[in-house]
CSV table of C-alpha atoms in Angstrom, one decimal:
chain,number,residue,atom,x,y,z
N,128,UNK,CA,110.6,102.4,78.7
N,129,UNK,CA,113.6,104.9,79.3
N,130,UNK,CA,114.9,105.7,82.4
N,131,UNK,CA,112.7,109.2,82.0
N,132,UNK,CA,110.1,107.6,81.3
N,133,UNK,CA,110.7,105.4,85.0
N,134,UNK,CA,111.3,108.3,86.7
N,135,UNK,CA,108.0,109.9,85.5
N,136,UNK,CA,105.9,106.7,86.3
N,137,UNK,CA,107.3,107.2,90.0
N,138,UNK,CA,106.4,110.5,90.3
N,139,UNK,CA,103.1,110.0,89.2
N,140,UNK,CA,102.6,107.6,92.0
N,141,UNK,CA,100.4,108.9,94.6
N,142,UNK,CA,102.6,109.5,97.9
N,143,UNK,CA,101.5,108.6,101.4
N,144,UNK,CA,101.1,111.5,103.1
N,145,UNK,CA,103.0,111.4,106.9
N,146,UNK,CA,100.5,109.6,109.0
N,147,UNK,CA,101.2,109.5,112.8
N,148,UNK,CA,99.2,106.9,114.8
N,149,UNK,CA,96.7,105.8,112.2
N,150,UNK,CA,95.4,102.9,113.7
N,151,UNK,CA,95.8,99.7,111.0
N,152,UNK,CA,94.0,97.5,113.3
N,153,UNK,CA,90.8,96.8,111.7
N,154,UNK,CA,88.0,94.2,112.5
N,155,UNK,CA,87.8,92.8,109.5
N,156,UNK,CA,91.5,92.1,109.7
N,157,UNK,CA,91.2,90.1,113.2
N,158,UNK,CA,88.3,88.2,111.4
N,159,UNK,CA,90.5,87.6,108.4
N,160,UNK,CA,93.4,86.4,110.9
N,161,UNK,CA,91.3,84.2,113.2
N,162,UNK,CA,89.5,82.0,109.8
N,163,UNK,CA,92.5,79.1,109.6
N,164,UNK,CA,91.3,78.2,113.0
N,165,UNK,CA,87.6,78.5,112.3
N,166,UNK,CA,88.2,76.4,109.0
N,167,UNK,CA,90.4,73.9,110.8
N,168,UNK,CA,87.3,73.4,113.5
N,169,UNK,CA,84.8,73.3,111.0
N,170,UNK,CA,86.7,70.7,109.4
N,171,UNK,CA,87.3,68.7,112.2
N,172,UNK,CA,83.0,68.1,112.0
N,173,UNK,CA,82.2,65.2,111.0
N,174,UNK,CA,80.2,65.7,107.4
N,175,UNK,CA,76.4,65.3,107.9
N,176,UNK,CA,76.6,63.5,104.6
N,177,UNK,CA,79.6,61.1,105.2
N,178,UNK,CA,82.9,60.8,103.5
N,179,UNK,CA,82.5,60.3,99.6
N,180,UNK,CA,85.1,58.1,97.6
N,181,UNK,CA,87.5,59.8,95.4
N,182,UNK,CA,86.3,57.6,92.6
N,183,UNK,CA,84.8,54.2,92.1
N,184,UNK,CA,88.1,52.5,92.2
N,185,UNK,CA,89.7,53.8,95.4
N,186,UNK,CA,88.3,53.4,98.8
N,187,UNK,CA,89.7,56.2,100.2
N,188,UNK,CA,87.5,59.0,100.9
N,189,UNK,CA,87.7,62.2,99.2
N,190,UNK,CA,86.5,65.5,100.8
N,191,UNK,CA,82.6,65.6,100.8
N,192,UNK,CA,80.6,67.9,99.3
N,193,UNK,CA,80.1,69.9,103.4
N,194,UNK,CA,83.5,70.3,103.1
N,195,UNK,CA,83.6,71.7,100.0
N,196,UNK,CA,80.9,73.8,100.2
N,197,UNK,CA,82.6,75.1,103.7
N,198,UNK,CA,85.5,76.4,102.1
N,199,UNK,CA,83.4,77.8,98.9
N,200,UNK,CA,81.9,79.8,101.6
N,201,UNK,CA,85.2,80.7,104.1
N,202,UNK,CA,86.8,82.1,100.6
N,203,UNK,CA,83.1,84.0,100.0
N,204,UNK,CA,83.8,85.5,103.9
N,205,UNK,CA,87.6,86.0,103.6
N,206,UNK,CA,87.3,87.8,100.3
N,207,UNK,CA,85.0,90.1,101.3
N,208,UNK,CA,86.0,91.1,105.2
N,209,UNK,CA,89.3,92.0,102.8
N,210,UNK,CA,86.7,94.5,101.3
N,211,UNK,CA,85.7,95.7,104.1
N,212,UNK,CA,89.2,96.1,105.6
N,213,UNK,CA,90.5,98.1,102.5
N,214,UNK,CA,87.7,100.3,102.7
N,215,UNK,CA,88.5,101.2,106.4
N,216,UNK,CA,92.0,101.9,105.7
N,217,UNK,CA,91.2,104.0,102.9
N,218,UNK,CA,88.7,106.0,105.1
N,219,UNK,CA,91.7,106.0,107.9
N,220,UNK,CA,94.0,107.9,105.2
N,221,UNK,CA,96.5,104.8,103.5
N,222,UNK,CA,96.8,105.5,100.1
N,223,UNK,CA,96.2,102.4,97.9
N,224,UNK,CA,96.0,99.3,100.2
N,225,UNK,CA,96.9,95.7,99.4
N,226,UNK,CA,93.6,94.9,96.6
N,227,UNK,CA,91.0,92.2,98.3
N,228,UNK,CA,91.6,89.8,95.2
N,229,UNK,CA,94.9,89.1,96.9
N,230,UNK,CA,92.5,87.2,99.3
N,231,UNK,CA,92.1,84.3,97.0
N,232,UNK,CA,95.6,83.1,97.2
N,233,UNK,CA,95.5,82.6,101.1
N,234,UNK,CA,98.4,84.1,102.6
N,235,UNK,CA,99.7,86.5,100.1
N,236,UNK,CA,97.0,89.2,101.3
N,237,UNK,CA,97.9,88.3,104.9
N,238,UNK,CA,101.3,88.9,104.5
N,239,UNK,CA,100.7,91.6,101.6
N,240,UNK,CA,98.9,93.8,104.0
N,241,UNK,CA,100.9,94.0,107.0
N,242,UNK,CA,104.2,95.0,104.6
N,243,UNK,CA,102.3,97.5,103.0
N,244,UNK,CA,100.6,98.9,106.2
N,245,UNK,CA,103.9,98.5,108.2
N,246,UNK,CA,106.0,100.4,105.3
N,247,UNK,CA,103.7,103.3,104.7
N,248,UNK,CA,102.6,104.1,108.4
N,249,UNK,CA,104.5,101.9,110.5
N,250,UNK,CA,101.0,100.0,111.0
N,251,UNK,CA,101.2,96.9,113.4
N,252,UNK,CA,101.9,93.4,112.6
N,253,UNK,CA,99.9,92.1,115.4
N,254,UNK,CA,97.2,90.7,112.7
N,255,UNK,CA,100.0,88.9,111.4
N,256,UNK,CA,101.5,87.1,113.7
N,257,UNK,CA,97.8,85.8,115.2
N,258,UNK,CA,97.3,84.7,111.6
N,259,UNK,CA,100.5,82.5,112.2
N,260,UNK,CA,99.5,81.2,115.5
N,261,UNK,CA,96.2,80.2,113.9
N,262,UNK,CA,97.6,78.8,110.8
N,263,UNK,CA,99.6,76.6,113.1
N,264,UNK,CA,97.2,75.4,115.3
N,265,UNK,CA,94.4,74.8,112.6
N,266,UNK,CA,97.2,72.8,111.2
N,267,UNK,CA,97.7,71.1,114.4
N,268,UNK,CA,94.1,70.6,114.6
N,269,UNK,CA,93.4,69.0,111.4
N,270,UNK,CA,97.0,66.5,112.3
N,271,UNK,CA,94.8,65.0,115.7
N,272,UNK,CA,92.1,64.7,114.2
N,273,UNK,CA,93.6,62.6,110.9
């Protein structure tokens, strides 16, 4: 690619048009900040199955199958309140928002979103920084309760 060809690729780019107090609060984006606490208390239930063993030569347990099935369903949840949040910020104007799939690697989207939202519209970081304070507490939830 020559620099021309750069410079064409850029201009092709769609632009974000001057937006001036588009809210980039959206529900889906609380939701999506609040689940490391919601996981962390789900996790801290006792499984109605009890622990299973890793494998039949350790006696440590490994994470049962509630567990697993848990977070199967948290990523099922996460993924697609990220759908729902693109969508609204698309409807409130932003050109090309962070891509849901981003959800599946947990904070990337998280932190992904609030650059892109705070770079194009000067959108708030407020969902970001409760998505800390839960990550830290589920994190100090799940250390009492191990």
């Amino acid at each position: 690619m020559t620099d021309s060809d750069a410079a064409a690729a850029v201009r092709r780019r769609p632009q974000q048009p001057e937006l001036q107090g588009v809210d980039t609060n959206t529900g889906p984006m609380w939701a999506i900040a609040c689940l490391p606490l919601v996981s962390a208390l789900l996790d801290a239930i006792p499984s109605p199955f009890g622990a299973v063993p890793r494998d039949v030569t350790s006696t440590a347990p490994g994470p049962s199958g509630f567990s697993v099935t848990v977070s199967l369903v948290l990523l099922v949840v996460s993924v697609l309140l990220a759908v729902a949040d693109r969508r609204i910020l698309r409807e409130r104007g932003i050109i090309q928002p962070l891509h849901p799939a981003w959800e599946l690697f947990d904070p990337v989207y998280v932190i992904g979103r609030a650059v892109v939202v705070h770079r194009r519209v000067r959108g708030s970081l407020s969902p970001l920084w409760l998505w800390v304070a839960t990550s830290i507490a589920s994190y100090a939830v799940n250390g009492l309760g191990h």
